[in-house]
C-alpha positions as a Markdown table, in Angstrom:
| # | Residue | x | y | z |
|---|---|---|---|---|
| 1 | Met | -29.0 | -34.8 | -54.6 |
| 2 | Thr | -30.1 | -31.2 | -53.6 |
| 3 | Ala | -31.4 | -29.8 | -50.6 |
| 4 | Ser | -35.0 | -30.6 | -49.2 |
| 5 | Ser | -37.0 | -28.8 | -48.3 |
| 6 | Ala | -36.8 | -30.0 | -44.7 |
| 7 | Glu | -33.1 | -29.2 | -44.6 |
| 8 | Glu | -33.6 | -26.1 | -45.9 |
| 9 | Thr | -35.5 | -24.8 | -43.0 |
| 10 | Ala | -33.4 | -26.5 | -40.5 |
| 11 | Met | -29.9 | -24.6 | -42.6 |
| 12 | Arg | -32.7 | -21.2 | -41.1 |
| 13 | Asp | -32.8 | -22.4 | -37.9 |
| 14 | Ala | -29.3 | -23.2 | -37.8 |
| 15 | Ile | -28.4 | -19.5 | -38.6 |
| 16 | Ala | -30.3 | -18.7 | -36.1 |
| 17 | Leu | -28.9 | -20.7 | -33.4 |
| 18 | Ala | -25.7 | -19.3 | -34.5 |
| 19 | Ala | -26.4 | -15.2 | -34.3 |
| 20 | Arg | -27.3 | -16.5 | -30.5 |
| 21 | Ala | -23.3 | -16.9 | -29.6 |
| 22 | Leu | -22.3 | -13.7 | -32.0 |
| 23 | Gly | -19.2 | -12.1 | -29.5 |
| 24 | Glu | -19.5 | -14.6 | -27.2 |
| 25 | Thr | -17.3 | -17.3 | -29.6 |
| 26 | Ser | -14.0 | -15.7 | -30.5 |
| 27 | Pro | -11.7 | -17.1 | -31.6 |
| 28 | Asn | -14.0 | -19.0 | -32.9 |
| 29 | Pro | -16.6 | -19.3 | -35.4 |
| 30 | Val | -20.0 | -18.8 | -34.5 |
| 31 | Val | -21.7 | -21.9 | -35.7 |
| 32 | Gly | -25.8 | -23.4 | -35.6 |
| 33 | Cys | -26.6 | -27.0 | -36.2 |
| 34 | Val | -30.1 | -29.2 | -36.3 |
| 35 | Val | -30.4 | -33.0 | -37.1 |
| 36 | Leu | -32.8 | -34.2 | -38.4 |
| 37 | Asp | -34.0 | -37.9 | -37.8 |
| 38 | Ala | -34.8 | -40.1 | -40.6 |
| 39 | Asp | -38.1 | -38.7 | -41.6 |
| 40 | Glu | -36.6 | -35.2 | -41.7 |
| 41 | Thr | -38.0 | -34.9 | -38.7 |
| 42 | Pro | -36.0 | -32.1 | -36.4 |
| 43 | Val | -34.8 | -34.1 | -33.5 |
| 44 | Gly | -32.1 | -32.3 | -32.2 |
| 45 | Glu | -30.3 | -28.8 | -32.2 |
| 46 | Gly | -27.3 | -26.7 | -30.8 |
| 47 | Phe | -25.1 | -23.6 | -31.5 |
| 48 | His | -21.1 | -23.6 | -30.2 |
| 49 | Ala | -21.6 | -20.9 | -27.2 |
| 50 | Tyr | -17.8 | -20.2 | -26.4 |
| 51 | Ala | -14.4 | -21.2 | -26.7 |
| 52 | Gly | -14.0 | -24.3 | -25.2 |
| 53 | Gly | -16.9 | -25.4 | -24.8 |
| 54 | Pro | -18.7 | -28.4 | -27.1 |
| 55 | His | -19.6 | -27.9 | -30.8 |
| 56 | Ala | -22.8 | -27.1 | -32.3 |
| 57 | Glu | -22.3 | -30.2 | -33.6 |
| 58 | Val | -21.7 | -32.5 | -30.7 |
| 59 | Val | -24.1 | -30.4 | -28.7 |
| 60 | Ala | -27.3 | -31.4 | -31.1 |
| 61 | Leu | -26.2 | -34.7 | -32.0 |
| 62 | Arg | -26.0 | -35.3 | -27.8 |
| 63 | Gln | -30.1 | -33.9 | -28.2 |
| 64 | Ala | -30.9 | -36.4 | -30.4 |
| 65 | Gly | -29.4 | -39.1 | -29.3 |
| 66 | Val | -30.2 | -42.8 | -31.0 |
| 67 | Arg | -32.6 | -40.9 | -33.3 |
| 68 | Ala | -30.4 | -39.2 | -35.1 |
| 69 | Arg | -29.1 | -42.8 | -36.3 |
| 70 | Gly | -29.6 | -42.8 | -40.4 |
| 71 | Gly | -30.8 | -39.0 | -40.3 |
| 72 | Thr | -29.3 | -35.8 | -41.7 |
| 73 | Leu | -27.0 | -33.2 | -40.2 |
| 74 | Val | -27.4 | -29.6 | -41.3 |
| 75 | Val | -24.7 | -27.3 | -39.8 |
| 76 | Thr | -23.2 | -23.7 | -40.9 |
| 77 | Leu | -19.7 | -24.7 | -41.7 |
| 78 | Glu | -18.3 | -27.6 | -42.7 |
| 79 | Pro | -17.8 | -30.3 | -39.5 |
| 80 | Cys | -13.9 | -29.8 | -38.1 |
| 81 | Asp | -11.4 | -32.4 | -38.9 |
| 82 | His | -9.3 | -32.0 | -36.0 |
| 83 | Gln | -8.2 | -32.2 | -32.3 |
| 84 | Gly | -8.3 | -28.9 | -30.6 |
| 85 | Arg | -10.0 | -28.4 | -27.3 |
| 86 | Thr | -12.5 | -30.3 | -28.0 |
| 87 | Gly | -12.5 | -33.6 | -30.4 |
| 88 | Pro | -13.0 | -33.5 | -34.0 |
| 89 | Cys | -16.6 | -33.0 | -35.4 |
| 90 | Ser | -16.6 | -34.9 | -38.6 |
| 91 | Gln | -15.9 | -38.4 | -35.9 |
| 92 | Ala | -18.6 | -37.6 | -33.3 |
| 93 | Ile | -21.0 | -37.5 | -36.9 |
| 94 | Leu | -19.4 | -41.0 | -37.5 |
| 95 | Thr | -19.6 | -42.4 | -34.8 |
| 96 | Ala | -23.8 | -41.0 | -34.3 |
| 97 | Gly | -24.6 | -42.9 | -37.8 |
| 98 | Leu | -26.1 | -40.1 | -39.8 |
| 99 | Arg | -26.5 | -40.8 | -43.0 |
| 100 | Arg | -25.8 | -37.4 | -45.0 |
| 101 | Val | -25.0 | -33.8 | -43.8 |
| 102 | Val | -25.5 | -31.1 | -45.6 |
| 103 | Tyr | -23.4 | -27.4 | -44.3 |
| 104 | Ala | -23.3 | -23.8 | -45.9 |
| 105 | Val | -20.0 | -22.8 | -46.1 |
| 106 | Gly | -16.4 | -24.4 | -46.0 |
| 107 | Asp | -13.9 | -24.2 | -43.3 |
| 108 | Pro | -10.9 | -21.7 | -44.4 |
| 109 | Ser | -8.9 | -22.5 | -41.8 |
| 110 | Asp | -5.6 | -24.7 | -42.4 |
| 111 | Arg | -6.1 | -26.7 | -38.9 |
| 112 | Ala | -9.6 | -27.7 | -39.3 |
| 113 | Gln | -10.7 | -28.1 | -43.2 |
| 114 | Gly | -11.2 | -31.3 | -44.5 |
| 115 | Gly | -14.0 | -32.7 | -42.4 |
| 116 | Gly | -16.3 | -32.6 | -45.5 |
| 117 | Arg | -13.6 | -34.5 | -47.5 |
| 118 | Arg | -13.6 | -36.9 | -44.7 |
| 119 | Leu | -17.2 | -38.0 | -43.9 |
| 120 | Ala | -17.4 | -38.2 | -47.7 |
| 121 | Glu | -14.7 | -40.4 | -47.8 |
| 122 | Ala | -16.4 | -42.7 | -45.3 |
| 123 | Gly | -19.3 | -42.7 | -47.1 |
| 124 | Leu | -21.9 | -40.3 | -46.0 |
| 125 | Ser | -24.3 | -38.1 | -48.0 |
| 126 | Val | -22.3 | -34.8 | -48.0 |
| 127 | Glu | -23.3 | -31.5 | -49.5 |
| 128 | Ser | -22.2 | -27.8 | -49.1 |
| 129 | Gly | -23.6 | -25.0 | -49.9 |
| 130 | Leu | -26.4 | -24.4 | -49.1 |
| 131 | Leu | -27.9 | -21.2 | -48.0 |
| 132 | Ala | -24.0 | -19.6 | -47.7 |
| 133 | Ala | -24.6 | -16.4 | -48.5 |
| 134 | Glu | -27.2 | -16.3 | -45.3 |
| 135 | Ala | -24.5 | -18.1 | -42.9 |
| 136 | Glu | -21.3 | -16.8 | -44.6 |
| 137 | Arg | -22.9 | -13.1 | -43.7 |
| 138 | Ile | -23.6 | -14.5 | -39.6 |
| 139 | Asn | -19.8 | -15.5 | -39.7 |
| 140 | Ala | -18.8 | -12.6 | -41.6 |
| 141 | Glu | -16.1 | -11.9 | -38.7 |
| 142 | Trp | -14.5 | -15.4 | -38.3 |
| 143 | Leu | -14.2 | -16.1 | -41.6 |
| 144 | Thr | -12.4 | -12.7 | -42.7 |
| 145 | Tyr | -9.8 | -13.8 | -39.8 |
| 146 | Ala | -9.3 | -16.8 | -40.9 |
| 147 | Arg | -9.4 | -15.9 | -44.8 |
| 148 | Leu | -7.6 | -12.9 | -44.8 |
| 149 | Arg | -4.9 | -13.2 | -41.7 |
| 150 | Arg | -6.7 | -10.5 | -40.1 |
| 151 | Pro | -9.0 | -8.7 | -38.7 |
| 152 | His | -12.4 | -8.2 | -39.3 |
| 153 | Val | -13.0 | -4.1 | -38.9 |
| 154 | Thr | -16.6 | -2.9 | -38.5 |
| 155 | Trp | -15.9 | 1.4 | -38.5 |
| 156 | Lys | -19.0 | 3.0 | -37.2 |
| 157 | Phe | -20.0 | 6.6 | -36.9 |
| 158 | Ala | -22.6 | 9.0 | -35.6 |
| 159 | Ala | -23.4 | 12.3 | -38.2 |
| 160 | Thr | -26.4 | 14.6 | -39.2 |
| 161 | Leu | -28.5 | 13.8 | -42.4 |
| 162 | Asp | -25.6 | 16.6 | -43.6 |
| 163 | Gly | -22.6 | 14.2 | -42.7 |
| 164 | Arg | -21.4 | 16.3 | -39.9 |
| 165 | Ser | -19.7 | 14.6 | -36.8 |
| 166 | Ala | -19.8 | 17.2 | -34.9 |
| 167 | Ala | -21.0 | 21.3 | -35.2 |
| 168 | Ala | -18.8 | 24.3 | -35.8 |
| 169 | Asp | -18.0 | 24.8 | -32.2 |
| 170 | Gly | -16.8 | 21.4 | -31.7 |
| 171 | Thr | -19.5 | 20.2 | -30.0 |
| 172 | Ser | -20.6 | 16.7 | -30.6 |
| 173 | Gln | -22.3 | 14.9 | -27.6 |
| 174 | Trp | -24.9 | 14.1 | -27.7 |
| 175 | Ile | -25.6 | 13.8 | -32.3 |
| 176 | Thr | -27.7 | 10.5 | -31.3 |
| 177 | Gly | -30.4 | 9.5 | -29.3 |
| 178 | Ala | -30.1 | 7.5 | -26.4 |
| 179 | Ala | -31.6 | 4.5 | -28.3 |
| 180 | Ala | -29.2 | 4.7 | -30.7 |
| 181 | Arg | -26.4 | 4.8 | -27.7 |
| 182 | Glu | -27.3 | 2.0 | -26.5 |
| 183 | Asp | -27.3 | -0.4 | -30.0 |
| 184 | Val | -23.7 | 1.1 | -29.7 |
| 185 | His | -22.8 | -0.7 | -26.7 |
| 186 | Arg | -25.2 | -3.7 | -28.0 |
| 187 | Leu | -22.5 | -3.6 | -30.9 |
| 188 | Arg | -19.3 | -3.2 | -29.3 |
| 189 | Ala | -20.1 | -6.1 | -27.2 |
| 190 | Arg | -20.2 | -8.6 | -30.4 |
| 191 | Ala | -16.3 | -6.8 | -31.1 |
| 192 | Asp | -13.0 | -8.2 | -29.3 |
| 193 | Ala | -11.4 | -4.8 | -29.5 |
| 194 | Ile | -12.4 | -1.4 | -30.0 |
| 195 | Ile | -10.2 | 0.8 | -31.6 |
| 196 | Ala | -10.0 | 4.8 | -31.2 |
| 197 | Gly | -7.8 | 7.5 | -32.4 |
| 198 | Ser | -6.0 | 9.6 | -30.0 |
| 199 | Gly | -7.9 | 12.8 | -31.3 |
| 200 | Thr | -10.7 | 11.3 | -30.4 |
| 201 | Val | -9.7 | 10.3 | -26.9 |
| 202 | Leu | -8.0 | 14.1 | -26.2 |
| 203 | Ala | -10.9 | 15.4 | -27.6 |
| 204 | Asp | -13.9 | 13.3 | -25.6 |
| 205 | Asp | -12.0 | 11.4 | -23.3 |
| 206 | Pro | -14.6 | 7.9 | -23.9 |
| 207 | Arg | -14.0 | 5.4 | -22.1 |
| 208 | Leu | -14.7 | 2.4 | -24.8 |
| 209 | Thr | -16.8 | 0.2 | -22.6 |
| 210 | Val | -19.5 | -2.0 | -22.7 |
| 211 | Arg | -22.2 | -0.9 | -20.4 |
| 212 | Gly | -26.5 | -0.4 | -20.3 |
| 213 | Phe | -27.8 | -3.4 | -21.3 |
| 214 | Glu | -28.3 | -6.5 | -20.5 |
| 215 | Pro | -25.6 | -9.2 | -21.6 |
| 216 | His | -27.1 | -12.8 | -23.2 |
| 217 | Asp | -29.2 | -15.1 | -21.9 |
| 218 | His | -26.7 | -17.6 | -21.7 |
| 219 | Leu | -24.2 | -15.4 | -19.8 |
| 220 | Arg | -23.9 | -13.9 | -16.8 |
| 221 | Thr | -22.1 | -10.5 | -17.4 |
| 222 | His | -20.7 | -8.6 | -19.8 |
| 223 | Arg | -17.7 | -8.8 | -21.8 |
| 224 | Arg | -14.6 | -7.1 | -22.3 |
| 225 | Pro | -13.2 | -5.6 | -24.9 |
| 226 | Leu | -9.4 | -5.0 | -25.1 |
| 227 | Arg | -9.5 | -1.1 | -25.9 |
| 228 | Val | -7.4 | 0.1 | -28.7 |
| 229 | Val | -5.3 | 3.4 | -28.9 |
| 230 | Ala | -3.3 | 4.6 | -31.9 |
| 231 | Asp | -1.3 | 7.1 | -30.5 |
| 232 | Thr | 1.0 | 7.4 | -33.3 |
| 233 | Arg | 3.5 | 10.3 | -30.7 |
| 234 | Ala | 1.7 | 8.9 | -27.1 |
| 235 | Arg | -0.1 | 11.6 | -26.2 |
| 236 | Thr | -2.8 | 9.7 | -24.2 |
| 237 | Pro | -3.0 | 12.5 | -21.3 |
| 238 | Leu | -2.8 | 9.7 | -17.7 |
| 239 | Ala | -5.3 | 10.1 | -16.4 |
| 240 | Ser | -7.6 | 9.0 | -19.3 |
| 241 | Arg | -11.3 | 7.1 | -18.5 |
| 242 | Val | -10.1 | 4.7 | -21.2 |
| 243 | Leu | -6.7 | 4.0 | -19.0 |
| 244 | Asn | -9.3 | 3.2 | -15.9 |
| 245 | Asp | -9.1 | -0.6 | -15.1 |
| 246 | Glu | -12.5 | -0.9 | -16.9 |
| 247 | Ala | -11.4 | -3.0 | -19.0 |
| 248 | Pro | -7.6 | -4.1 | -20.9 |
| 249 | Thr | -6.4 | -1.9 | -22.8 |
| 250 | Leu | -3.1 | -1.6 | -25.7 |
| 251 | Val | -1.7 | 1.8 | -26.8 |
| 252 | Ala | -0.1 | 1.5 | -30.3 |
| 253 | Val | 2.8 | 3.9 | -30.5 |
| 254 | Ala | 5.5 | 4.7 | -33.1 |
| 255 | Glu | 8.9 | 2.7 | -32.8 |
| 256 | Asp | 10.3 | 6.4 | -32.3 |
| 257 | Ala | 7.7 | 7.6 | -29.4 |
| 258 | Glu | 8.8 | 8.9 | -26.1 |
| 259 | Ala | 6.1 | 6.3 | -24.3 |
| 260 | Ser | 8.1 | 5.3 | -21.0 |
| 261 | Ala | 5.6 | 7.2 | -19.4 |
| 262 | Leu | 2.5 | 5.5 | -20.4 |
| 263 | Glu | 4.6 | 2.0 | -21.0 |
| 264 | Ser | 4.5 | 2.1 | -16.8 |
| 265 | Thr | 0.7 | 2.8 | -16.6 |
| 266 | Thr | -0.4 | 0.8 | -19.8 |
| 267 | Ala | 0.3 | -2.2 | -22.3 |
| 268 | Val | 2.2 | -0.3 | -25.5 |
| 269 | Val | 3.2 | -2.2 | -28.8 |
| 270 | Arg | 5.5 | 0.4 | -31.3 |
| 271 | Leu | 4.7 | -0.1 | -34.3 |
| 272 | Pro | 6.3 | 1.4 | -37.8 |
| 273 | Arg | 4.8 | 4.8 | -38.7 |
| 274 | Ala | 2.8 | 5.3 | -42.4 |
| 275 | Arg | 4.9 | 5.3 | -45.5 |
| 276 | Ser | 4.1 | 9.1 | -45.1 |
| 277 | Gly | 5.3 | 9.6 | -42.2 |
| 278 | Arg | 1.3 | 11.1 | -40.7 |
| 279 | Gly | 0.2 | 7.5 | -38.2 |
| 280 | Leu | 0.6 | 4.3 | -37.8 |
| 281 | Asp | 1.3 | 1.5 | -40.3 |
| 282 | Leu | -2.7 | 0.4 | -40.4 |
| 283 | Ser | -1.4 | -3.1 | -41.1 |
| 284 | Ala | 1.1 | -3.3 | -39.0 |
| 285 | Leu | -1.6 | -2.8 | -35.9 |
| 286 | Leu | -4.4 | -5.6 | -37.7 |
| 287 | Ala | -1.2 | -7.7 | -37.2 |
| 288 | Glu | 0.0 | -6.9 | -34.3 |
| 289 | Leu | -3.8 | -7.7 | -33.1 |
| 290 | Thr | -4.0 | -10.8 | -35.6 |
| 291 | Glu | -1.4 | -11.7 | -32.8 |
| 292 | Arg | -3.3 | -11.6 | -29.9 |
| 293 | Glu | -6.4 | -13.4 | -31.1 |
| 294 | Ile | -8.4 | -10.4 | -31.7 |
| 295 | Val | -11.9 | -11.9 | -34.8 |
| 296 | Ser | -13.5 | -8.3 | -35.0 |
| 297 | Val | -12.5 | -4.8 | -34.2 |
| 298 | Phe | -15.3 | -1.9 | -33.7 |
| 299 | Leu | -13.9 | 1.2 | -34.8 |
| 300 | Glu | -15.0 | 3.9 | -33.5 |
| 301 | Gly | -12.4 | 6.7 | -33.8 |
| 302 | Gly | -12.8 | 9.6 | -35.7 |
| 303 | Pro | -12.7 | 11.0 | -38.9 |
| 304 | Ser | -8.9 | 11.1 | -39.3 |
| 305 | Leu | -8.5 | 7.1 | -38.8 |
| 306 | Ala | -11.1 | 6.2 | -39.9 |
| 307 | Gly | -10.7 | 7.5 | -43.5 |
| 308 | Gly | -6.9 | 6.1 | -43.0 |
| 309 | Phe | -8.6 | 2.6 | -42.4 |
| 310 | Leu | -10.8 | 3.4 | -45.7 |
| 311 | Ala | -7.7 | 4.3 | -47.6 |
| 312 | Glu | -6.1 | 1.3 | -47.5 |
| 313 | Gly | -9.1 | -1.1 | -47.9 |
| 314 | Leu | -9.3 | -3.0 | -44.5 |
| 315 | Val | -12.9 | -2.0 | -43.6 |
| 316 | Asp | -15.2 | -4.4 | -43.9 |
| 317 | Arg | -18.3 | -3.2 | -42.4 |
| 318 | Val | -20.1 | 0.2 | -42.3 |
| 319 | Val | -22.5 | 1.2 | -39.4 |
| 320 | Ala | -24.1 | 4.6 | -40.1 |
| 321 | Tyr | -26.7 | 6.1 | -37.1 |
| 322 | Leu | -28.0 | 9.1 | -38.8 |
| 323 | Ala | -30.2 | 11.3 | -36.6 |
| 324 | Pro | -32.4 | 13.9 | -38.1 |
| 325 | Thr | -30.6 | 16.9 | -37.8 |
| 326 | Leu | -28.9 | 18.9 | -40.1 |
| 327 | Leu | -25.4 | 21.4 | -39.3 |
| 328 | Gly | -24.4 | 22.8 | -42.9 |
| 329 | Ala | -20.7 | 23.5 | -40.9 |
| 330 | Gly | -18.4 | 22.0 | -38.4 |
| 331 | Ala | -16.2 | 18.6 | -39.0 |
| 332 | Ala | -17.0 | 15.7 | -41.4 |
| 333 | Ala | -17.7 | 12.2 | -40.2 |
| 334 | Leu | -15.3 | 10.9 | -42.1 |
| 335 | Gly | -12.1 | 12.4 | -43.5 |
| 336 | Asp | -9.0 | 12.0 | -46.5 |
| 337 | Ala | -10.1 | 8.2 | -47.4 |
| 338 | Gly | -7.7 | 7.7 | -50.5 |
| 339 | Val | -10.2 | 8.6 | -53.4 |
| 340 | Ala | -9.7 | 11.5 | -55.5 |
| 341 | Thr | -11.8 | 10.7 | -58.5 |
| 342 | Leu | -15.5 | 9.4 | -58.1 |
| 343 | Ala | -14.2 | 6.2 | -60.1 |
| 344 | Gln | -12.2 | 5.6 | -56.9 |
| 345 | Ala | -14.9 | 6.0 | -54.7 |
| 346 | His | -15.7 | 3.3 | -51.9 |
| 347 | His | -18.4 | 1.0 | -52.8 |
| 348 | Leu | -21.7 | -0.2 | -49.9 |
| 349 | Asp | -24.1 | -3.2 | -50.6 |
| 350 | Ile | -27.1 | -2.1 | -48.1 |
| 351 | Asp | -27.4 | -4.8 | -46.0 |
| 352 | Asp | -30.1 | -3.2 | -43.8 |
| 353 | Val | -31.4 | 0.1 | -42.3 |
| 354 | Thr | -34.0 | 0.0 | -39.1 |
| 355 | Thr | -35.0 | 3.0 | -37.4 |
| 356 | Ile | -33.7 | 3.3 | -33.7 |
| 357 | Gly | -36.0 | 5.6 | -31.7 |
| 358 | Pro | -35.2 | 9.1 | -33.7 |
| 359 | Asp | -32.5 | 8.0 | -35.3 |
| 360 | Leu | -31.5 | 6.0 | -38.5 |
| 361 | Arg | -28.8 | 2.9 | -38.5 |
| 362 | Ile | -27.6 | 1.8 | -41.4 |
| 363 | Thr | -25.4 | -1.1 | -42.1 |
| 364 | Ala | -23.4 | -1.7 | -45.3 |
| 365 | Thr | -20.9 | -4.1 | -46.2 |
| 366 | Val | -17.9 | -2.9 | -48.4 |
| 367 | Arg | -18.5 | -4.3 | -51.4 |
| 368 | Asp | -15.2 | -3.4 | -53.3 |
| 369 | Arg | -11.3 | -2.0 | -52.1 |
| 370 | Pro | -9.4 | 0.5 | -54.5 |
| 371 | Ala | -5.9 | -0.5 | -54.8 |
| 372 | Pro | -4.5 | 1.1 | -51.7 |
| 373 | Ser | -3.6 | 5.0 | -52.6 |
| 374 | Arg | 0.0 | 5.8 | -51.7 |
| 375 | Arg | -1.2 | 8.1 | -48.4 |
| 376 | Glu | -1.4 | 6.3 | -45.8 |
| 377 | Asn | -2.5 | 8.2 | -42.3 |
């Protein structure tokens, strides 16, 4: 049985519902759901708004009530089949008396997968894969975390049209306009952690906080993503704004770094150096963040750190803000990314191109990841 037009419309609505909670559900996925009655009329809808809250299926089924009996549940992610902070959605679906379930993406997590199989074994018609690409895109952060056992990494940079992130004299504020900077804060608010390098901290003294726009309608305050400083030699000044109390901070240093002053001020984690001896082992950094249930990372630190992440195949998405400005000289937006020849280039799929004030925002997904180079940053 193939999906009906009503089910496809319902799935598009479910994807839009899921997007309403982007950045609010970690370490859980974003999920949207629509319930159709026996005549394929929508009678309930919902989304998972926050970790520990009711799942999208439960919200939609509560709204539908008895009208769900004999109907169809359309959901962006396979219904869970485990008891966590809430009960299994598979059981809620069976109790509601539905005849059919359509989901877009299978649940890859060890704990929760299997809901589709359980429902099929109970006699329901179950179909998967409807609008899967669209549903995967809206849930890319969590799916990366579940499949690869590491956070999803978005690298953001601002540059002139000729790729310069600073002028020849080092000045860089502000390359892009106010609208683009506000947009960056919206993206920061969706992340669990914001990473910058010690070079950026020393040069710009950033706050790395979320501010300057209204939070989502179901929240009253901005989220406070973890601020992470990749600081191999423990050079972060104790007076740095990134160490203030506006948000939690973690400083990652090398195992042999003298960091006693920092350790008395903020949280510090010691990590192996990269094999080249330059910088930290970035996979170890992401593994540490995974242990802390960090699902999504917003990478903002300088060209060298970005190059290191790209060289190791650890960047999943790129967000570039391009200003209608030409410098002709100055720092490049990206440092050495382990590319010696065109065949090793990192290729991207363009997802979106949007004008933000006078600037251009390009969002792209990293399509292929060359084998990690022997040079780490």
